[in-house]
Short mmCIF file of C-alpha atoms in Angstrom, two decimals:
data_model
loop_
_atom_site.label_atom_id
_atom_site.label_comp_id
_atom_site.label_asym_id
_atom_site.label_seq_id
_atom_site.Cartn_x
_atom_site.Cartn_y
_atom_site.Cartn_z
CA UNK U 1 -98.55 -44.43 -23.24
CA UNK U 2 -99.16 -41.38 -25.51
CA UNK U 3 -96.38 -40.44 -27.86
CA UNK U 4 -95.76 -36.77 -29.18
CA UNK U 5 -96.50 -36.90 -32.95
CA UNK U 6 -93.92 -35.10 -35.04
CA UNK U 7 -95.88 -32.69 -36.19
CA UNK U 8 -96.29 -31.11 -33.52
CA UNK U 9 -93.19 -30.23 -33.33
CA UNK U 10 -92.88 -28.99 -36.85
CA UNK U 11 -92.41 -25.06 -36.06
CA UNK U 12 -89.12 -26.10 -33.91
CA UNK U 13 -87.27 -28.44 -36.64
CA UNK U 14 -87.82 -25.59 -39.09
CA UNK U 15 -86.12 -22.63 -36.87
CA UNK U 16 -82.35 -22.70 -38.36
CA UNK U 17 -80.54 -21.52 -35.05
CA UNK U 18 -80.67 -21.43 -31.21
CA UNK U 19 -82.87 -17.92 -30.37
CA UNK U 20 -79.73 -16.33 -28.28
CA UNK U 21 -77.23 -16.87 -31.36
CA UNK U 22 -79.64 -15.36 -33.11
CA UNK U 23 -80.03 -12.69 -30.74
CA UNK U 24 -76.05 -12.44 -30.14
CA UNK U 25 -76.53 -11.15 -34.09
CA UNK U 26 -78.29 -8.10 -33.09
CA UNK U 27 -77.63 -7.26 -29.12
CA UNK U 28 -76.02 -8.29 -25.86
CA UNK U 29 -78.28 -12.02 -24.88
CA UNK U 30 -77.68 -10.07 -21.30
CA UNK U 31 -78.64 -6.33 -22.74
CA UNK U 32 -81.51 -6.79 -25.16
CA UNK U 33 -85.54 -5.12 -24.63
CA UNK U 34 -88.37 -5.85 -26.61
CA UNK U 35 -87.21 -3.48 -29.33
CA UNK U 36 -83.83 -4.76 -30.22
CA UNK U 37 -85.35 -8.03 -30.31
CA UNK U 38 -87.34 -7.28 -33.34
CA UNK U 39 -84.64 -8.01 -35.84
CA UNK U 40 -83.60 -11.41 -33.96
CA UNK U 41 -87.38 -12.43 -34.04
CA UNK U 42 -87.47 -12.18 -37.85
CA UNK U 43 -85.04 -15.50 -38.08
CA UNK U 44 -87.88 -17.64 -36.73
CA UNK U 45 -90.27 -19.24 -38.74
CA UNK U 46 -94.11 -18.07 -39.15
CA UNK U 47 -96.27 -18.70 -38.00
CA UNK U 48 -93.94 -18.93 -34.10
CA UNK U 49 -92.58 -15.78 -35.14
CA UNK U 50 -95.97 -13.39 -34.63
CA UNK U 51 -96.75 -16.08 -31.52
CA UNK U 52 -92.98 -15.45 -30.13
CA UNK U 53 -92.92 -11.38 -30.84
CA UNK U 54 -96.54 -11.10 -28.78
CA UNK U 55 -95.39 -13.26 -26.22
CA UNK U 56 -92.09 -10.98 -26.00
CA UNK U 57 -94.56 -7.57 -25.42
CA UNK U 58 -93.80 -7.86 -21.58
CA UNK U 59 -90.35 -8.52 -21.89
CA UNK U 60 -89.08 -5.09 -20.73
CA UNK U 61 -91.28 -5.61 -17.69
CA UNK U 62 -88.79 -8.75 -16.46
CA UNK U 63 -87.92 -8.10 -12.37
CA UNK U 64 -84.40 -9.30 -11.17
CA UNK U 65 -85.00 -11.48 -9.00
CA UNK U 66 -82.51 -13.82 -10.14
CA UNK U 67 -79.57 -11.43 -10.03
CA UNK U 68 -80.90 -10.06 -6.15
CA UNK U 69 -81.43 -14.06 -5.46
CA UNK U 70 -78.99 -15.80 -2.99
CA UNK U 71 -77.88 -18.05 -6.10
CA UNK U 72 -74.64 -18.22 -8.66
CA UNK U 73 -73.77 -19.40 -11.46
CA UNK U 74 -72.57 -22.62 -9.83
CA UNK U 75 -75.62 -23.76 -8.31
CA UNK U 76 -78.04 -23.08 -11.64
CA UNK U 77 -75.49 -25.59 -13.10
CA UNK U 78 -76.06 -28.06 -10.04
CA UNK U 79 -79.60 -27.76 -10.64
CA UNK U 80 -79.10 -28.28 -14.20
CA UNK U 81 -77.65 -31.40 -13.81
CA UNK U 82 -79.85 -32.70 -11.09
CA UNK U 83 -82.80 -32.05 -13.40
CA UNK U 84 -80.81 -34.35 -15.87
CA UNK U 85 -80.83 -37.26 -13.30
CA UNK U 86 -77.40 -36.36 -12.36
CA UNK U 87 -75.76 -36.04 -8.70
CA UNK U 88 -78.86 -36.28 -6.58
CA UNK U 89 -77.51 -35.94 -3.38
CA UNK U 90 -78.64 -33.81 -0.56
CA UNK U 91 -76.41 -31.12 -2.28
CA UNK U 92 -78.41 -31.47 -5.98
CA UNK U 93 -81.62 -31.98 -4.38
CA UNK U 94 -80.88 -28.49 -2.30
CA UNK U 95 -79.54 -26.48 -5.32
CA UNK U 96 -82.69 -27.82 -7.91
CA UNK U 97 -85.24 -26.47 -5.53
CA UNK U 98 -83.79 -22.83 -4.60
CA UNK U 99 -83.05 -22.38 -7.97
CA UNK U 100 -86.34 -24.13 -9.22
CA UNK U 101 -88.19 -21.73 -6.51
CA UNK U 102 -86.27 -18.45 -7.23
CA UNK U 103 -86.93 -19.15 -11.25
CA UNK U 104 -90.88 -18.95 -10.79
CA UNK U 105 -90.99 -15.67 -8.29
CA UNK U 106 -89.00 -14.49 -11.06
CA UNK U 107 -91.75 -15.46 -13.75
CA UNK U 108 -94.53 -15.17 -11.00
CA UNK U 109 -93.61 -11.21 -10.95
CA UNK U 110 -93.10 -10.40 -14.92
CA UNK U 111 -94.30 -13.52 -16.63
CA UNK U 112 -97.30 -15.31 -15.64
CA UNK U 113 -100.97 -14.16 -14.35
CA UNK U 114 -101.88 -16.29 -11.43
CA UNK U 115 -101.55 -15.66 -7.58
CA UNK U 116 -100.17 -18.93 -6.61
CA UNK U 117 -96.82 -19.59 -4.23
CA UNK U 118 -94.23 -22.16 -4.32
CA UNK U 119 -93.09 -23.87 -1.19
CA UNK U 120 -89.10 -24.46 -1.18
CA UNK U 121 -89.67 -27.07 1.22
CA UNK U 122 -92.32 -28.77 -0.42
CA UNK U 123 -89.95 -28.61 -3.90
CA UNK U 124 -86.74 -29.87 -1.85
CA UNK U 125 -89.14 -32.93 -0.31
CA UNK U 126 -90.46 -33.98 -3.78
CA UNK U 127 -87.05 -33.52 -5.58
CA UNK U 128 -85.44 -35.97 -2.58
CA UNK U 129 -87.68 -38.80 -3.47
CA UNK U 130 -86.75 -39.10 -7.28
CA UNK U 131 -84.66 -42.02 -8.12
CA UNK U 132 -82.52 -41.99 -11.35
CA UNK U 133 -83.30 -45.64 -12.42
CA UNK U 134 -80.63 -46.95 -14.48
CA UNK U 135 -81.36 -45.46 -18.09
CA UNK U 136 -83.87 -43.07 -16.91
CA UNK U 137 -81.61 -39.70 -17.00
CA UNK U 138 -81.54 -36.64 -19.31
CA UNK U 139 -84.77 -35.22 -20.79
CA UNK U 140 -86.25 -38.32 -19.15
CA UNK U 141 -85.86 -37.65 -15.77
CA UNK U 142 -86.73 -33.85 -16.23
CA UNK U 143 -90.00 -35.16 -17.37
CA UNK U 144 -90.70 -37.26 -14.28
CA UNK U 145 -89.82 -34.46 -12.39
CA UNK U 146 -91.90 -31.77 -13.82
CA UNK U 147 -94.76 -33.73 -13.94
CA UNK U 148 -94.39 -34.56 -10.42
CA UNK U 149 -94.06 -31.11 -9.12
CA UNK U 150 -97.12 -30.51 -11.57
CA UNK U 151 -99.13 -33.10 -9.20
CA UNK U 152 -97.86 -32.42 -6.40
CA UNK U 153 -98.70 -29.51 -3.51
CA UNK U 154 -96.04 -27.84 -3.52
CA UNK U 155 -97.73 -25.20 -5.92
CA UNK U 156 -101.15 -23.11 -4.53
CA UNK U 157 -102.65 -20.56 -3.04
CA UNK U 158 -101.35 -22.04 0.32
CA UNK U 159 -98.82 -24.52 -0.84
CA UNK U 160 -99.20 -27.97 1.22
CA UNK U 161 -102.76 -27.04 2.55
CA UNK U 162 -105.15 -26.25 -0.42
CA UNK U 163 -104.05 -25.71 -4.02
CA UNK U 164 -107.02 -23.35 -5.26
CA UNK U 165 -105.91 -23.66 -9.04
CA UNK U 166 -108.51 -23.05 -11.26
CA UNK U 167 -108.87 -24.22 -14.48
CA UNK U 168 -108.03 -21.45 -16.08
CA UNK U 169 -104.63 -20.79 -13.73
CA UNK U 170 -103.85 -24.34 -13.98
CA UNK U 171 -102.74 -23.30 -17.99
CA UNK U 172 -100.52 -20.18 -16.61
CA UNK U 173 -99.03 -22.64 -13.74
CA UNK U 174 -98.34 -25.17 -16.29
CA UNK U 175 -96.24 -23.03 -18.78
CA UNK U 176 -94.67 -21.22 -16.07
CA UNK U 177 -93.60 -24.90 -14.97
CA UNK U 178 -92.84 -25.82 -18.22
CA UNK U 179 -90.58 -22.36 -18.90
CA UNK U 180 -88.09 -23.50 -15.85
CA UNK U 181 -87.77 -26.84 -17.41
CA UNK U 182 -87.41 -25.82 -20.37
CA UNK U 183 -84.60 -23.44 -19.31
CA UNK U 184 -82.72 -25.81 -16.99
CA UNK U 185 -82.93 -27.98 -19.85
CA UNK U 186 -80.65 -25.58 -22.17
CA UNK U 187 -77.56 -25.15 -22.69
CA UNK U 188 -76.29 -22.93 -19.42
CA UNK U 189 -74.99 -18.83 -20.08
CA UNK U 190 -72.03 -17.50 -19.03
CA UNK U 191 -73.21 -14.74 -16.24
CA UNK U 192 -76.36 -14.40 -14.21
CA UNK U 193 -77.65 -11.45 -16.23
CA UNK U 194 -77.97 -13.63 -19.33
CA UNK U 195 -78.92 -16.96 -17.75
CA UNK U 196 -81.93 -14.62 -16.63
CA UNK U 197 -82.79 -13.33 -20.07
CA UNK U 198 -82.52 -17.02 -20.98
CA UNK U 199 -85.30 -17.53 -18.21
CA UNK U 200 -87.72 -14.52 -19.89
CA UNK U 201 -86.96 -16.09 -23.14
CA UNK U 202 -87.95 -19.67 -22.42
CA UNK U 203 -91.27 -18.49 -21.07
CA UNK U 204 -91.53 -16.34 -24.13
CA UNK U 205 -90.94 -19.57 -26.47
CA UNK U 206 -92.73 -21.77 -24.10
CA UNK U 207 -96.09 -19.05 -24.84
CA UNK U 208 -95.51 -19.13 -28.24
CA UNK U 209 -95.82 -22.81 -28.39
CA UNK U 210 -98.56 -22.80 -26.02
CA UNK U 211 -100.73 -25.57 -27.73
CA UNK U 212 -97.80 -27.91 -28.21
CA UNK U 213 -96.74 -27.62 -24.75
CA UNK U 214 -100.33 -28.10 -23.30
CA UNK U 215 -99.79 -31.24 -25.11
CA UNK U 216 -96.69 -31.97 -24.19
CA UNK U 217 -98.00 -32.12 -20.47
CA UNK U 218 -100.65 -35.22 -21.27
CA UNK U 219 -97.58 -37.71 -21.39
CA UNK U 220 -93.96 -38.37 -19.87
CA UNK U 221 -92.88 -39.34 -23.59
CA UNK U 222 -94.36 -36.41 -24.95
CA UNK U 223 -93.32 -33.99 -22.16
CA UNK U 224 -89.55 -35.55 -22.66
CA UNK U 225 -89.44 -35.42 -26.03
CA UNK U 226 -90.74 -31.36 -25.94
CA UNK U 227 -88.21 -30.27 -23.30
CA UNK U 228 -85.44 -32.04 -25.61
CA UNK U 229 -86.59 -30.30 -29.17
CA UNK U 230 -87.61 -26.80 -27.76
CA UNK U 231 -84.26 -26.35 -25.46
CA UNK U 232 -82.70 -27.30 -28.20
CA UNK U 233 -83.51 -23.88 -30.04
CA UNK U 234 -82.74 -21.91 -26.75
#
């Protein structure tokens, strides 16, 4: 099995604080456009600074679908832990995959260029047939489950009937994928309006470290071990 190399993850160990602290410095996390995140921006390292700030050029573009979206702050936090291996009942399983859904229409209309749907159904059906097994939890488990929603149908032109990804979509699909993970992975807000700037922001970092999270996606150790050092700096 592959294993991420360290250096690849060089640009994260070297950023000295989580991106909304360093945001919190400037603006309202729940408040802030592209402009007032200039100053925040300047706290990251180089070369994911000019990467992040040109990934951010869209940011004032963001839809609300999370904040319209039959979903609280309650079930993001079931989701949350159910993407950690944690309480995968029928309720977990239910709450991952509306949230999980509603979190790529939301990147679908002001983050990624592809035309492809998500099936809730298809997400719920995939998420029920995970099995935490013994010490496979935390970053772990969100790797098995990403990369099985990755292979999965549940993700296409016509989800369940023909995928139609080309190659070139498959790289928006995949950092659109790895954006939600990456998110649920965090550390969770404290209102709807800022868990959704969260969202816009961990697409924005997950763009910015395009290359390493291309790799990432080759491996379950590598894809673990990404999701663990980039929501770190969330």
């Amino acid at each position: 099995m592959m294993v991420a190399s360290p250096k690849k993850f060089t640009l994260l160990h070297d950023m000295n604080m989580p991106i909304r602290d360093a945001l919190r410095g400037v603006v309202s996390l729940a408040d802030a456009t592209e402009d007032m995140l200039e100053p925040a921006s300047k706290l990251l390292p180089e070369p994911l600074r000019s990467r992040f700030h040109s990934a951010m050029q869209a940011f004032e573009q963001a839809g609300k679908r999370l904040l319209h979206a039959p979903i609280d702050m309650e079930r993001i936090s079931d989701a949350a832990q159910f993407a950690r291996g944690i309480a995968l009942d029928k309720t977990g399983v239910s709450a991952a995959a509306s949230v999980i859904v509603f979190a790529w229409e939301h990147l679908n209309q002001s983050r990624v260029d592809h035309r492809h749907l998500i099936s809730e159904t298809i997400v719920a059906d995939r998420l029920s047939r995970l099995h935490s097994d013994g010490g496979h939890t935390g970053f772990d488990f969100a790797a098995s489950l990403f990369l099985d929603l990755r292979q999965s149908s549940a993700i296409g032109i016509m989800p369940g009937v023909t995928r139609g990804i080309t190659r070139e979509e498959e790289t928006e699909v995949d950092l659109a994928l790895m954006a939600i993970a990456v998110w649920l992975a965090s550390k969770r807000a404290d209102t709807l309006e800022e868990e959704e700037k969260l969202l816009d922001l961990s697409m924005a970092l997950v763009r910015a470290l395009q290359s390493e999270a291309e790799t990432a996606f080759k491996s379950h150790a590598a894809l673990a071990h990404f999701l663990d050092e980039t929501s770190s700096h969330l």
